[in-house]
Coordinates of C-alpha atoms (C1' of nucleotides) in Angstrom, one line a residue:
Chain A
M265 CA -13.5 -28.4 -11.6
E266 CA -16.4 -29.8 -9.7
G267 CA -18.5 -27.1 -8.1
R268 CA -17.3 -24.5 -10.6
S269 CA -19.7 -22.4 -12.4
Q270 CA -20.5 -23.2 -16.0
E271 CA -18.9 -20.0 -17.1
F272 CA -15.7 -20.8 -15.3
K273 CA -15.5 -24.1 -17.1
Q274 CA -16.2 -22.5 -20.4
R275 CA -13.3 -20.0 -19.8
V276 CA -10.9 -22.8 -18.9
E277 CA -11.8 -24.5 -22.2
K278 CA -11.3 -21.2 -24.0
L279 CA -7.9 -20.9 -22.3
G280 CA -7.0 -24.4 -23.6
R281 CA -7.9 -23.4 -27.2
I282 CA -5.8 -20.3 -26.9
R283 CA -2.8 -22.3 -25.8
E284 CA -3.5 -24.8 -28.7
S285 CA -3.4 -22.0 -31.2
G286 CA 0.2 -21.2 -30.0
V287 CA -0.6 -18.0 -28.1
N288 CA 0.7 -17.7 -24.5
P289 CA -2.2 -16.4 -22.5
Y290 CA 0.1 -15.2 -19.7
P291 CA 3.1 -13.4 -21.3
N292 CA 5.0 -10.9 -19.3
D293 CA 7.1 -9.0 -21.9
F294 CA 4.5 -6.3 -22.8
K295 CA 5.5 -2.8 -21.8
P296 CA 2.9 0.0 -22.1
D297 CA 4.3 3.5 -22.8
S298 CA 1.3 5.5 -21.7
C299 CA -1.3 5.5 -18.9
L300 CA -4.8 6.1 -19.9
K301 CA -5.2 9.3 -17.8
D302 CA -2.3 10.9 -19.6
I303 CA -3.8 10.1 -22.9
F304 CA -7.0 11.9 -21.9
K305 CA -5.1 14.8 -20.5
D306 CA -2.9 15.3 -23.5
H307 CA -5.5 14.6 -26.3
N308 CA -9.0 14.9 -25.1
G309 CA -9.1 18.5 -26.2
K310 CA -8.2 17.6 -29.8
T311 CA -10.7 17.5 -32.6
K312 CA -11.3 14.7 -35.0
E313 CA -9.1 16.5 -37.6
D314 CA -6.3 17.1 -35.1
L315 CA -6.2 13.4 -34.3
E316 CA -6.2 12.4 -37.9
G317 CA -3.2 14.6 -38.5
M318 CA -1.4 13.0 -35.6
D319 CA 0.9 10.2 -36.5
S320 CA 1.8 9.0 -33.0
C321 CA 1.0 5.5 -31.7
F322 CA 0.2 4.7 -28.1
T323 CA 0.9 1.4 -26.3
V324 CA -1.5 0.8 -23.4
A325 CA -2.5 -2.1 -21.1
G326 CA -5.4 -2.7 -18.9
R327 CA -8.3 -4.9 -17.7
V328 CA -11.2 -5.4 -20.1
L329 CA -14.4 -4.0 -18.4
A330 CA -16.9 -4.2 -21.2
V331 CA -17.0 -5.6 -24.7
R332 CA -19.4 -4.5 -27.4
S333 CA -18.8 -6.9 -30.2
F334 CA -19.9 -6.9 -33.9
G335 CA -19.1 -9.5 -36.4
K336 CA -15.8 -8.2 -37.6
A337 CA -15.1 -5.4 -35.1
A338 CA -15.6 -4.6 -31.4
F339 CA -15.5 -1.8 -29.0
V340 CA -13.7 -2.7 -25.7
K341 CA -13.5 -0.6 -22.6
I342 CA -10.2 -1.1 -20.7
Q343 CA -9.2 0.2 -17.3
D344 CA -5.8 0.8 -15.9
R345 CA -4.8 2.3 -12.5
T346 CA -5.5 5.8 -13.8
A347 CA -8.6 5.8 -16.0
S348 CA -10.6 3.8 -18.5
L349 CA -10.5 4.2 -22.3
Q350 CA -12.3 2.8 -25.3
V351 CA -10.4 0.7 -27.8
Y352 CA -11.6 -0.3 -31.3
L353 CA -10.7 -3.7 -32.6
Q354 CA -11.1 -4.5 -36.3
R355 CA -10.6 -7.8 -38.0
D356 CA -8.9 -6.2 -41.0
N357 CA -6.3 -4.5 -38.8
L358 CA -5.6 -7.5 -36.5
T359 CA -5.6 -10.4 -39.0
D360 CA -3.8 -13.4 -37.3
I361 CA -4.8 -12.5 -33.7
W362 CA -8.4 -11.5 -34.6
P363 CA -9.8 -14.9 -33.7
I364 CA -8.5 -14.5 -30.1
A365 CA -9.2 -10.8 -29.9
K366 CA -12.8 -11.2 -30.7
K367 CA -13.2 -13.8 -28.0
I368 CA -11.9 -11.7 -25.1
D369 CA -14.0 -11.6 -22.0
A370 CA -14.6 -8.9 -19.4
G371 CA -11.9 -9.4 -16.8
D372 CA -9.1 -10.2 -19.2
F373 CA -6.0 -8.0 -19.4
I374 CA -5.0 -6.9 -22.8
G375 CA -2.3 -4.8 -24.4
I376 CA -3.0 -2.5 -27.3
K377 CA -0.9 -0.5 -29.7
G378 CA -2.8 2.0 -31.8
K379 CA -3.7 5.5 -32.9
L380 CA -6.2 7.8 -31.4
F381 CA -9.4 8.8 -33.2
R382 CA -12.8 10.1 -32.5
T383 CA -15.9 7.9 -33.1
K384 CA -19.1 9.1 -34.7
T385 CA -20.3 9.8 -31.2
D386 CA -17.2 11.8 -30.5
E387 CA -15.6 9.5 -28.0
L388 CA -11.8 9.5 -27.8
T389 CA -10.9 5.9 -28.8
L390 CA -7.7 4.0 -29.6
D391 CA -7.8 2.2 -32.9
A392 CA -5.9 -1.0 -32.3
E393 CA -3.1 -1.9 -34.8
S394 CA -1.9 -4.7 -32.6
F395 CA -3.5 -6.8 -29.9
T396 CA -1.8 -8.8 -27.1
L397 CA -3.6 -11.0 -24.6
L398 CA -1.8 -10.3 -21.3
T399 CA -3.9 -12.4 -18.8
K400 CA -6.9 -14.6 -19.3
G401 CA -9.4 -14.2 -16.5
L402 CA -11.3 -17.3 -15.6
S403 CA -13.8 -15.9 -13.0
P404 CA -16.6 -13.7 -14.4
L405 CA -16.8 -10.1 -13.3
P406 CA -19.8 -8.9 -11.4
E407 CA -22.7 -7.3 -13.2
K408 CA -21.5 -4.4 -15.2
W409 CA -24.3 -2.0 -14.2
H410 CA -24.8 -2.7 -10.5
G411 CA -21.3 -3.8 -9.7
L412 CA -20.6 -5.8 -6.6
K413 CA -23.0 -4.7 -3.8
D414 CA -23.0 -7.6 -1.3
V415 CA -21.2 -6.1 1.6
E416 CA -19.7 -9.4 2.8
A417 CA -18.3 -10.2 -0.7
R418 CA -17.0 -6.6 -1.0
Y419 CA -14.9 -7.0 2.2
R420 CA -13.9 -10.6 1.7
Q421 CA -13.0 -10.1 -2.0
R422 CA -11.8 -6.6 -1.8
Y423 CA -9.9 -7.1 -5.1
V424 CA -13.3 -7.5 -6.9
D425 CA -14.7 -4.5 -5.1
L426 CA -11.7 -2.5 -6.3
M427 CA -12.0 -3.7 -9.9
V428 CA -15.6 -2.7 -10.4
N429 CA -16.4 0.0 -7.9
P430 CA -14.5 3.2 -8.7
D431 CA -15.7 5.1 -5.6
V432 CA -14.1 2.4 -3.4
R433 CA -10.8 2.9 -5.2
E434 CA -11.2 6.7 -4.6
V435 CA -11.7 6.2 -0.9
F436 CA -8.5 4.3 -0.6
R437 CA -6.6 6.7 -2.7
K438 CA -7.8 9.5 -0.4
R439 CA -6.7 7.5 2.6
T440 CA -3.2 7.3 1.2
E441 CA -3.3 11.0 0.4
I442 CA -4.4 11.9 3.9
I443 CA -1.5 9.9 5.4
R444 CA 0.9 11.5 2.9
L445 CA -0.4 15.0 4.0
I446 CA 0.0 14.1 7.7
R447 CA 3.6 13.0 7.0
K448 CA 4.4 16.1 5.1
Y449 CA 2.8 18.3 7.8
L450 CA 4.9 16.7 10.6
N451 CA 8.1 16.4 8.5
D452 CA 7.8 20.1 7.7
R453 CA 7.8 20.8 11.4
D454 CA 11.0 18.9 12.0
Y455 CA 9.3 15.8 13.4
L456 CA 11.2 12.5 13.0
E457 CA 9.3 9.5 11.9
V458 CA 10.2 6.4 13.8
E459 CA 9.1 2.8 14.3
T460 CA 8.7 1.3 17.7
P461 CA 7.9 -2.3 18.8
M462 CA 4.6 -3.9 17.8
M463 CA 5.5 -6.9 20.0
Q464 CA 5.9 -5.8 23.6
H465 CA 6.6 -7.5 26.9
I466 CA 4.3 -5.1 28.6
A467 CA 1.2 -3.8 26.8
G468 CA 1.0 -0.3 28.1
G469 CA 0.1 3.2 26.9
A470 CA -3.7 2.8 26.8
A471 CA -6.6 1.2 28.5
A472 CA -7.4 -1.9 26.4
R473 CA -7.1 -5.7 26.3
P474 CA -4.1 -6.9 24.2
F475 CA -3.6 -9.9 21.9
V476 CA -1.1 -12.4 23.2
T477 CA 1.4 -14.3 21.1
H478 CA 4.4 -16.4 21.8
H479 CA 8.1 -16.2 20.8
N480 CA 9.3 -19.8 20.5
A481 CA 13.1 -19.3 20.5
L482 CA 12.9 -17.0 23.6
D483 CA 10.0 -19.0 25.0
T484 CA 8.3 -15.9 26.1
D485 CA 4.8 -14.5 25.7
L486 CA 4.5 -11.2 23.9
Y487 CA 1.7 -8.8 23.5
L488 CA 0.7 -7.0 20.3
R489 CA 0.9 -3.4 21.2
I490 CA -2.2 -1.5 22.2
A491 CA -0.3 1.8 21.8
P492 CA 3.2 3.0 21.0
E493 CA 3.1 5.7 23.7
L494 CA 5.6 4.5 26.2
Y495 CA 8.2 3.8 23.5
L496 CA 7.8 7.2 21.8
K497 CA 8.3 8.9 25.1
R498 CA 11.5 6.9 25.7
L499 CA 12.6 8.5 22.4
V500 CA 11.8 11.9 23.6
I501 CA 13.8 11.2 26.7
G502 CA 16.6 10.0 24.4
G503 CA 16.7 13.4 22.7
F504 CA 14.4 13.1 19.7
E505 CA 12.3 16.0 20.8
R506 CA 9.8 15.7 18.0
V507 CA 8.8 12.2 17.0
F508 CA 5.8 10.5 15.3
E509 CA 4.8 7.1 14.3
I510 CA 1.9 6.1 11.9
N511 CA 1.3 2.4 12.4
R512 CA -1.0 -0.3 13.6
N513 CA -2.3 -0.8 17.1
F514 CA -4.1 -4.0 18.1
R515 CA -6.9 -4.2 20.7
N516 CA -8.6 -7.4 21.6
E517 CA -12.2 -6.1 21.4
G518 CA -15.2 -6.6 19.3
T519 CA -15.8 -5.1 15.9
S520 CA -18.3 -2.4 15.0
T521 CA -18.7 0.5 12.5
Q522 CA -16.2 2.3 14.7
H523 CA -13.8 -0.5 15.7
N524 CA -11.5 -2.9 14.0
P525 CA -9.2 -5.0 16.1
E526 CA -6.2 -3.7 14.2
F527 CA -6.3 -0.1 13.4
T528 CA -4.0 2.7 12.4
M529 CA -2.9 5.3 14.8
L530 CA -0.8 8.5 14.4
E531 CA 1.0 9.3 17.6
F532 CA 3.3 12.3 17.9
Y533 CA 5.2 13.9 20.7
E534 CA 6.7 17.4 20.9
A535 CA 9.0 18.6 23.7
Y536 CA 8.4 22.0 25.1
A537 CA 4.8 21.9 23.9
D538 CA 1.7 21.6 26.0
F539 CA -1.8 20.2 25.2
E540 CA -3.0 23.7 24.2
D541 CA -0.3 23.8 21.6
L542 CA -1.5 20.5 20.3
M543 CA -5.0 21.8 19.9
K544 CA -3.7 24.5 17.6
L545 CA -1.6 22.0 15.7
T546 CA -4.5 19.6 15.3
E547 CA -6.8 22.3 14.0
D548 CA -4.2 23.5 11.6
M549 CA -3.2 20.0 10.4
V550 CA -6.7 18.6 10.0
S551 CA -8.3 21.8 8.4
G552 CA -5.3 21.9 6.1
I553 CA -5.9 18.3 5.0
A554 CA -9.6 19.0 4.5
Q555 CA -8.7 22.0 2.4
E556 CA -6.2 20.0 0.3
L557 CA -8.6 17.1 -0.2
H558 CA -11.8 18.9 -0.8
G559 CA -10.8 22.5 -1.5
S560 CA -12.7 23.5 1.6
T561 CA -12.5 23.2 5.3
K562 CA -16.2 22.3 5.3
V563 CA -16.9 18.6 4.6
M564 CA -20.2 16.7 4.2
Y565 CA -20.4 13.7 6.4
Q566 CA -23.5 11.4 6.1
G567 CA -25.7 14.3 5.3
T568 CA -24.3 16.7 7.9
E569 CA -21.7 19.5 7.2
L570 CA -18.7 19.3 9.4
D571 CA -16.9 22.6 9.6
F572 CA -13.1 22.1 10.3
T573 CA -12.4 25.8 10.0
A574 CA -10.2 26.8 12.9
P575 CA -10.6 27.5 15.8
W576 CA -12.7 24.6 17.0
K577 CA -15.1 24.6 19.9
R578 CA -13.6 23.9 23.3
L579 CA -15.6 22.5 26.3
T580 CA -14.7 21.0 29.6
I581 CA -16.0 17.6 30.0
K582 CA -18.5 18.9 32.6
E583 CA -19.6 21.7 30.2
A584 CA -20.2 19.1 27.5
V585 CA -22.5 17.1 29.8
L586 CA -24.3 20.2 31.1
E587 CA -24.9 21.4 27.5
H588 CA -26.5 18.1 26.4
S589 CA -28.4 16.9 29.4
D590 CA -30.5 18.1 32.3
A591 CA -27.6 17.5 34.7
T592 CA -26.7 20.5 37.0
E593 CA -23.3 21.6 38.4
E594 CA -24.6 20.6 41.8
I595 CA -25.1 17.0 40.6
L596 CA -21.8 16.8 38.8
N597 CA -19.8 18.2 41.6
D598 CA -21.1 15.6 44.0
R599 CA -19.8 12.0 43.6
D600 CA -23.0 10.3 44.9
K601 CA -25.4 12.5 43.0
S602 CA -23.3 12.0 39.9
L603 CA -23.5 8.3 40.3
E604 CA -27.3 8.5 40.7
F605 CA -27.5 10.5 37.5
L606 CA -25.3 8.1 35.7
R607 CA -27.6 5.2 36.6
E608 CA -30.4 7.2 35.1
V609 CA -28.7 7.8 31.8
N610 CA -27.1 4.4 31.6
P611 CA -29.0 1.8 33.6
R612 CA -26.8 -1.0 32.5
L613 CA -23.4 -0.4 34.1
P614 CA -20.4 -2.7 34.2
E615 CA -19.7 -4.8 37.3
G616 CA -18.5 -2.8 40.3
W617 CA -20.3 0.4 39.2
D618 CA -21.1 1.4 42.7
K619 CA -17.3 1.7 43.5
L620 CA -16.6 4.0 40.6
S621 CA -14.5 7.1 41.5
H622 CA -16.1 10.5 41.0
G623 CA -13.8 11.1 38.0
K624 CA -14.7 7.9 36.3
I625 CA -18.4 8.6 36.9
I626 CA -18.1 11.9 35.1
V627 CA -16.4 10.2 32.2
E628 CA -19.1 7.5 32.0
I629 CA -21.8 10.2 32.0
F630 CA -19.9 12.0 29.2
E631 CA -19.6 8.9 27.2
A632 CA -23.3 8.1 27.7
I633 CA -24.8 11.4 26.7
G634 CA -22.2 14.1 25.9
E635 CA -20.1 12.5 23.2
E636 CA -22.8 11.5 20.7
N637 CA -24.1 15.1 20.7
L638 CA -20.8 16.7 19.7
I639 CA -21.1 16.8 16.0
Q640 CA -18.8 19.7 15.0
P641 CA -15.1 19.2 15.9
T642 CA -14.8 19.9 19.6
F643 CA -12.0 19.7 22.1
V644 CA -13.2 18.3 25.3
T645 CA -10.8 19.1 28.2
H646 CA -10.4 18.8 32.0
F647 CA -10.4 15.0 32.2
P648 CA -10.2 13.5 35.7
I649 CA -6.9 12.2 36.8
E650 CA -8.2 8.7 37.6
V651 CA -8.7 7.9 33.9
S652 CA -5.4 9.5 32.8
P653 CA -2.5 7.7 34.4
L654 CA 0.1 9.1 31.9
S655 CA -1.1 12.8 31.8
R656 CA 0.3 15.8 33.6
K657 CA -1.7 17.1 36.5
N658 CA -3.4 20.4 36.1
D659 CA -1.6 23.2 38.0
K660 CA -4.8 24.7 39.4
D661 CA -6.8 21.5 40.2
E662 CA -5.0 18.3 41.1
T663 CA -8.0 16.2 40.4
L664 CA -7.8 17.1 36.7
V665 CA -5.1 16.6 34.0
D666 CA -4.0 18.7 31.0
R667 CA -5.7 16.6 28.5
F668 CA -8.2 16.8 25.6
E669 CA -10.1 14.5 23.4
L670 CA -11.2 15.6 20.0
I671 CA -14.8 14.6 19.3
C672 CA -16.3 14.9 15.9
A673 CA -19.5 13.4 14.5
G674 CA -20.2 12.0 17.9
R675 CA -17.0 9.9 18.2
E676 CA -13.5 10.2 19.5
I677 CA -11.0 11.1 16.9
A678 CA -8.0 12.1 18.9
N679 CA -6.7 12.0 22.5
A680 CA -3.8 14.2 23.7
F681 CA -2.2 15.5 26.8
S682 CA 0.6 17.3 28.4
E683 CA 2.8 14.4 29.3
L684 CA 3.4 13.5 32.9
N685 CA 7.2 13.8 33.3
D686 CA 7.6 13.6 37.0
P687 CA 8.9 10.1 37.6
I688 CA 7.8 10.0 41.3
D689 CA 4.2 10.9 40.3
Q690 CA 4.3 8.5 37.4
R691 CA 5.4 5.6 39.7
E692 CA 2.5 6.4 42.0
R693 CA 0.1 6.4 39.1
F694 CA 1.3 3.0 38.0
V695 CA 1.0 1.7 41.5
S696 CA -2.7 2.8 41.6
Q697 CA -3.2 1.3 38.2
V698 CA -1.8 -2.0 39.3
K699 CA -4.2 -1.9 42.3
E700 CA -7.1 -1.4 40.0
R701 CA -5.9 -4.2 37.9
E702 CA -5.7 -6.5 40.9
A703 CA -9.2 -5.3 41.8
G704 CA -10.4 -6.8 38.4
D705 CA -10.0 -3.9 35.9
D706 CA -8.2 -5.8 33.1
E707 CA -7.8 -2.5 31.2
A708 CA -5.8 -0.8 33.9
Q709 CA -2.2 -0.4 32.9
P710 CA 0.6 -2.6 34.1
M711 CA 3.7 -1.4 35.8
D712 CA 6.5 -0.6 33.4
E713 CA 9.8 -0.4 35.3
D714 CA 11.9 0.3 32.3
F715 CA 9.7 3.2 31.3
L716 CA 10.1 4.6 34.8
R717 CA 13.8 4.0 34.6
A718 CA 13.9 6.0 31.4
M719 CA 11.8 8.8 32.9
E720 CA 14.1 9.0 35.9
Y721 CA 16.8 10.3 33.6
G722 CA 14.5 13.2 32.9
M723 CA 11.9 13.8 30.3
P724 CA 11.6 17.3 29.0
P725 CA 8.2 19.0 29.3
T726 CA 6.3 17.4 26.4
A727 CA 2.9 17.1 24.9
G728 CA 1.7 14.1 22.9
E729 CA -1.3 13.1 20.9
G730 CA -2.8 10.1 19.2
I731 CA -5.2 10.4 16.2
G732 CA -7.2 7.5 14.9
I733 CA -6.4 7.5 11.2
D734 CA -9.2 5.2 10.2
R735 CA -11.8 7.4 11.9
L736 CA -10.3 10.6 10.5
V737 CA -10.4 9.0 7.0
M738 CA -14.0 8.0 7.5
L739 CA -14.9 11.7 8.2
L740 CA -13.0 13.0 5.2
T741 CA -14.3 10.3 2.8
D742 CA -18.0 10.3 4.0
S743 CA -17.7 6.6 4.9
P744 CA -20.2 5.3 7.4
S745 CA -18.2 2.2 8.6
I746 CA -14.6 1.8 9.5
R747 CA -14.6 -1.3 7.2
D748 CA -15.1 1.0 4.3
V749 CA -11.7 2.6 5.0
I750 CA -9.7 -0.5 5.9
L751 CA -8.8 -2.6 2.8
F752 CA -9.1 -5.9 4.5
P753 CA -11.2 -5.6 7.6
L754 CA -11.3 -8.4 10.1
L755 CA -14.1 -10.9 9.5
K756 CA -14.8 -14.4 10.8
P757 CA -13.4 -17.1 8.5
E758 CA -15.7 -18.3 5.8
A759 CA -17.4 -21.7 6.3
K760 CA -14.9 -24.4 5.4
Q761 CA -15.4 -26.0 2.0
E762 CA -12.5 -28.3 2.2
S763 CA -11.7 -30.5 -0.8
K764 CA -11.3 -34.2 -0.3
E765 CA -7.6 -33.8 -0.9
Q766 CA -7.3 -31.3 2.0
E767 CA -9.3 -33.5 4.3
E768 CA -7.1 -36.5 3.5
T769 CA -4.0 -34.4 4.1
Q770 CA -5.3 -33.3 7.5
N771 CA -6.3 -36.8 8.4
N772 CA -2.8 -38.0 7.5
K773 CA -1.3 -35.4 9.8
K774 CA -3.6 -36.4 12.6
G775 CA -2.7 -40.0 12.0
K776 CA 1.0 -39.3 12.1
K777 CA 0.8 -37.4 15.3
A778 CA -1.3 -40.1 17.0
Chain T
rG25 C1' -23.4 -10.9 24.7
rG26 C1' -28.9 -9.2 23.2
rG27 C1' -32.5 -7.5 19.4
rC28 C1' -33.9 -6.8 14.3
rC29 C1' -32.9 -7.8 9.1
rG30 C1' -30.5 -10.6 5.2
rC31 C1' -28.4 -15.2 2.7
rU32 C1' -32.3 -17.8 -4.3
rA33 C1' -27.8 -18.6 -11.2
rG34 C1' -21.1 -15.6 -11.8
rC35 C1' -23.5 -10.5 -10.4
rU36 C1' -28.1 -7.4 -9.2
rC37 C1' -32.7 -8.9 -7.6
rA38 C1' -37.9 -11.0 -8.0
rG39 C1' -40.9 -15.1 -6.2
rU40 C1' -44.2 -19.1 -4.0
rU41 C1' -52.1 -19.9 1.9
rG42 C1' -46.8 -25.2 1.2
rG43 C1' -47.7 -27.9 -5.0
rA44 C1' -42.5 -28.8 -11.4
rA45 C1' -37.6 -22.1 -9.4
rG46 C1' -37.9 -16.6 -12.4
rA47 C1' -36.0 -11.8 -14.7
rG48 C1' -32.0 -8.5 -16.2
rC49 C1' -26.9 -8.4 -16.9
rA50 C1' -22.9 -11.9 -17.6
rG51 C1' -22.1 -16.8 -20.5
rC52 C1' -22.8 -20.1 -25.1
rU53 C1' -24.5 -20.4 -30.6
rG54 C1' -25.8 -17.5 -34.9
rA55 C1' -26.3 -12.3 -37.5
rC56 C1' -24.0 -7.6 -37.5
rU57 C1' -17.1 -3.1 -39.1
rC58 C1' -18.8 3.5 -35.1
rU59 C1' -21.1 0.9 -30.2
rU60 C1' -22.1 3.7 -25.3
rA61 C1' -26.1 -0.8 -20.0
rA62 C1' -25.2 -1.8 -28.5
rU63 C1' -29.1 -4.6 -31.1
rC64 C1' -31.7 -9.1 -33.0
rA65 C1' -32.7 -14.6 -32.8
rG66 C1' -31.9 -19.1 -30.1
rC67 C1' -29.7 -21.9 -25.9
rG68 C1' -27.6 -23.4 -21.3
rG69 C1' -26.8 -22.4 -16.2
rG70 C1' -29.6 -23.5 -9.2
rC71 C1' -27.5 -28.2 -2.5
rC72 C1' -33.1 -21.4 -2.9
rG73 C1' -26.6 -20.5 3.5
rU74 C1' -26.2 -25.6 6.6
rA75 C1' -28.5 -29.3 9.5
rG76 C1' -32.8 -31.2 11.7
rG77 C1' -38.3 -31.0 12.4
rU78 C1' -43.6 -30.6 10.7
rU79 C1' -46.0 -32.3 6.1
rC80 C1' -48.4 -36.6 1.1
rG81 C1' -45.1 -32.7 -0.4
rA82 C1' -40.6 -27.4 2.2
rU83 C1' -36.8 -22.5 -1.2
rC84 C1' -41.4 -21.0 1.6
rC85 C1' -43.7 -22.9 8.2
rC86 C1' -40.8 -24.4 13.0
rU87 C1' -35.9 -25.2 15.7
rA88 C1' -30.8 -25.0 15.9
rC89 C1' -26.4 -23.5 13.7
rG90 C1' -23.1 -20.6 10.2
rC91 C1' -21.8 -16.0 7.9
rG92 C1' -23.0 -10.8 7.1
rG93 C1' -25.4 -6.0 8.1
rC94 C1' -27.6 -2.4 11.4
rC95 C1' -28.9 -1.1 16.4
rC96 C1' -28.1 -1.8 21.7
rA97 C1' -24.5 -3.3 25.6

RNA sequence: GGGCCGCUAGCUCAGUUGGAAGAGCAGCUGACUCUUAAUCAGCGGGCCGUAGGUUCGAUCCCUACGCGGCCCA
């Protein structure tokens, strides 16, 4: 109890008095028969007289959000998963339980059975005929008017954030709805939803640093996946011509408003499709989701209108750079001139910058100046082959691949390509990746012999795409940070406030080991 | 990794050339059976992020550290 707030201690004492009076403060046999939203839906149109003529009782349960108490009566606002509703408690109706009912606190859960009426100010209200304490809350709720604002507290104690900030609940409901709509869209197109390994012996399918873990029984290191790509393609090879997976990827990188080390990715693969088909599919799917969610394909994001109405703009990566900088074709078509230009737009380059290939230089230039200027949804195409070891070569220009990135609000939302299905070419690409890895690029992809073995059986012509779900949800819920669309974003652990008992336990453990 | 900003009561926030730490809400006591951020009267509640330093004296100034936010890489 030491270190607890005064109010916490008072509530614990109150809890004790409730128990002494013979009332169980944590019963679990109360069954509501109505949710609050349905009560509004069915009865909010009714007049005072309509309600007086109605004989039906409603049994509801919820968390107490606010109490306005009089001597022998009280108005209490309760909230369930669907809505909030005012309840009227009167001493003369509640008799035995009144002493407890009048002592409830904001944060408690209560159950009420009663009849609907309208107050003098015309608010639909449930007049309690019986009252049941369902859970005593010990920690006080945040301020009723301002709610919980402290960003760190909101992330660390998301449960409190959700209790008191309805707009936060709404964001996460929309997140779930978006994922539901994606599933429906793909299921309707005969895609098969699958699950592939999160723990992999070879972390391939993307350029990123993985987390490492260890399997004790097999005594082997494993990586948390950075992408499901190579497994989903194995499934296409196996005959599942349309597959998708919505699941977590893990990348061992820093956090930002755009990055969380674990994030949710949709990946889908369709045989006999190419990357242009996927552009159409993406336009159709995302604009449809915006329409379902907002009733419009135009969505406000951080003060800017994003127009998801199909078709979306398409630019080659060079066009995107030319459109948003003073670079010229002459510069971009020459490796050394491009490098010089890159140094102007990005003076602080990673180590080994002078050895960058022409293709990588173009991508670096795009990321430095092109990407952030693409606000409306735009497909950026014609990526260089050096940065695309899993993509099919372009038939007309072997330095390019049939790939696009979807950029919106200045950030990458999706990445897709016609899949490389030539096993000989794929092996060569892996070999050059391994060389880059040996040269110090720890994001270059490792050799995956089993994947090659699979591809050697023949993979049908296929296109595949990954869509960052968190970022898509950000755009569709007007959220400025990825942490606003991830229920429990990764934070550093809080400063330890170990109790003496814990300290002793730990010391004992240390002592035993020593 | 670098820069800037923040950390004060359960919550939202004030505050002090460096001189006994404040408000509102929440809480407690009392009044009140139709309130809407209910009202009225009274009361309690603080390691001012942590640790050093400067000082007669530090929540305030300095240093380091921790956590968070934003920006940059």
